[in-house]
Amino acid sequence: MSGDKKSVAIVDDDEALLEATTGFLESMGYDALPFSSGHSFLAYDHIDLVALLLTDINMPEMTGLELLDIVKQHWPEMPIIMMTALKDEVIRRRAIANGAKELLQKPILADDLIRCIEEV
């Protein structure tokens, strides 16, 4: 994902992590769009302009896996990188099988995040 400034939507219910990830991506030249839930992301009026979705898996109300399914149904070309603190191989396989490009283990190293974003 190189070239022009790209919009990266970040969905995470952890406010501190959401703020830190948003600030980091902005410092790296991305247009970071923070959302505290899957519902707030889906209510965004310009989803079609989002170049990449970075979402947590373990969230209340709507999990990242549920969000993945909805996004892939309505915006099948949107690349999605998922992140989780859980070490569960079943979740990893389901995320990848359902269309996620990558599943990153929290805490995420900055270099790993940028590498994944650049690869999609």
Short mmCIF file of C-alpha atoms in Angstrom, two decimals:
data_model
loop_
_atom_site.label_atom_id
_atom_site.label_comp_id
_atom_site.label_asym_id
_atom_site.label_seq_id
_atom_site.Cartn_x
_atom_site.Cartn_y
_atom_site.Cartn_z
CA MET A 1 0.00 0.00 0.00
CA SER A 2 2.51 2.56 -1.14
CA GLY A 3 2.19 5.78 -3.09
CA ASP A 4 -0.46 8.37 -2.25
CA LYS A 5 -1.61 8.89 1.32
CA LYS A 6 -3.89 5.94 2.05
CA SER A 7 -6.80 5.78 4.47
CA VAL A 8 -6.45 3.10 7.12
CA ALA A 9 -9.50 2.49 9.30
CA ILE A 10 -8.60 1.22 12.77
CA VAL A 11 -11.29 -0.51 14.84
CA ASP A 12 -10.50 -1.30 18.47
CA ASP A 13 -12.49 -0.93 21.68
CA ASP A 14 -9.28 -0.30 23.67
CA GLU A 15 -9.16 3.50 23.64
CA ALA A 16 -5.46 3.75 24.53
CA LEU A 17 -4.42 1.29 21.83
CA LEU A 18 -6.71 2.95 19.29
CA GLU A 19 -5.18 6.35 20.04
CA ALA A 20 -1.61 5.01 19.94
CA THR A 21 -2.14 3.13 16.67
CA THR A 22 -3.83 6.14 15.08
CA GLY A 23 -0.98 8.44 16.10
CA PHE A 24 1.65 6.00 14.90
CA LEU A 25 0.06 5.51 11.48
CA GLU A 26 -0.42 9.26 11.06
CA SER A 27 3.27 9.77 11.89
CA MET A 28 4.08 7.27 9.12
CA GLY A 29 2.07 9.27 6.58
CA TYR A 30 -1.23 7.38 6.59
CA ASP A 31 -4.67 8.92 6.94
CA ALA A 32 -5.69 7.01 10.07
CA LEU A 33 -9.41 6.79 10.82
CA PRO A 34 -10.14 5.57 14.38
CA PHE A 35 -13.36 3.74 15.30
CA SER A 36 -14.18 2.34 18.74
CA SER A 37 -16.51 -0.38 17.43
CA GLY A 38 -17.51 -2.29 14.35
CA HIS A 39 -20.86 -0.49 14.40
CA SER A 40 -19.22 2.94 14.31
CA PHE A 41 -17.05 1.85 11.38
CA LEU A 42 -20.06 0.54 9.45
CA ALA A 43 -21.87 3.85 10.07
CA TYR A 44 -19.00 5.78 8.45
CA ASP A 45 -20.24 7.53 5.30
CA HIS A 46 -17.06 7.03 3.27
CA ILE A 47 -16.20 3.35 3.73
CA ASP A 48 -15.64 3.09 -0.01
CA LEU A 49 -12.62 5.43 0.38
CA VAL A 50 -10.95 3.22 3.01
CA ALA A 51 -7.88 1.51 1.55
CA LEU A 52 -7.36 -0.91 4.45
CA LEU A 53 -9.17 -2.04 7.59
CA LEU A 54 -7.16 -2.87 10.72
CA THR A 55 -9.43 -4.40 13.36
CA ASP A 56 -9.22 -6.07 16.73
CA ILE A 57 -10.96 -9.43 17.07
CA ASN A 58 -12.09 -9.43 20.70
CA MET A 59 -14.61 -6.58 21.03
CA PRO A 60 -18.04 -6.33 22.69
CA GLU A 61 -21.27 -6.10 20.66
CA MET A 62 -19.61 -7.00 17.34
CA THR A 63 -16.44 -9.07 17.17
CA GLY A 64 -13.76 -8.46 14.60
CA LEU A 65 -14.69 -11.75 12.94
CA GLU A 66 -18.29 -10.57 12.57
CA LEU A 67 -17.04 -7.27 11.16
CA LEU A 68 -14.78 -9.18 8.75
CA ASP A 69 -17.76 -11.15 7.43
CA ILE A 70 -19.86 -7.99 6.90
CA VAL A 71 -17.07 -6.05 5.22
CA LYS A 72 -16.18 -8.93 2.91
CA GLN A 73 -19.84 -9.26 1.95
CA HIS A 74 -20.28 -5.56 1.06
CA TRP A 75 -16.72 -4.46 0.18
CA PRO A 76 -15.03 -7.69 -0.95
CA GLU A 77 -11.93 -5.94 -2.31
CA MET A 78 -11.09 -4.16 0.97
CA PRO A 79 -7.96 -5.68 2.53
CA ILE A 80 -8.31 -6.48 6.23
CA ILE A 81 -5.60 -7.02 8.82
CA MET A 82 -6.81 -8.41 12.12
CA MET A 83 -5.15 -8.17 15.51
CA THR A 84 -5.67 -10.03 18.75
CA ALA A 85 -4.13 -10.70 22.12
CA LEU A 86 -5.64 -14.20 22.06
CA LYS A 87 -3.43 -17.13 21.10
CA ASP A 88 -6.02 -19.29 19.42
CA GLU A 89 -5.18 -21.17 16.23
CA VAL A 90 -8.88 -21.75 15.45
CA ILE A 91 -9.49 -17.99 15.40
CA ARG A 92 -6.40 -17.49 13.22
CA ARG A 93 -7.57 -20.09 10.69
CA ARG A 94 -11.11 -18.68 10.63
CA ALA A 95 -9.87 -15.12 10.09
CA ILE A 96 -7.63 -16.11 7.18
CA ALA A 97 -10.26 -18.46 5.69
CA ASN A 98 -12.84 -15.65 5.80
CA GLY A 99 -10.61 -13.22 3.93
CA ALA A 100 -8.26 -11.50 6.38
CA LYS A 101 -4.86 -10.79 4.85
CA GLU A 102 -3.05 -11.22 8.16
CA LEU A 103 -3.66 -11.80 11.86
CA LEU A 104 -1.19 -9.93 14.06
CA GLN A 105 -0.52 -10.92 17.66
CA LYS A 106 -0.75 -8.12 20.25
CA PRO A 107 1.37 -6.41 21.35
CA ILE A 108 2.18 -5.54 17.75
CA LEU A 109 5.65 -4.43 16.79
CA ALA A 110 5.67 -1.24 14.71
CA ASP A 111 7.82 -2.85 12.01
CA ASP A 112 5.40 -5.79 11.69
CA LEU A 113 2.41 -3.47 11.34
CA ILE A 114 4.04 -1.34 8.66
CA ARG A 115 5.27 -4.45 6.81
CA CYS A 116 1.74 -5.89 6.74
CA ILE A 117 0.21 -2.61 5.58
CA GLU A 118 2.81 -2.20 2.85
CA GLU A 119 2.29 -5.79 1.64
CA VAL A 120 -1.43 -5.30 0.97
#
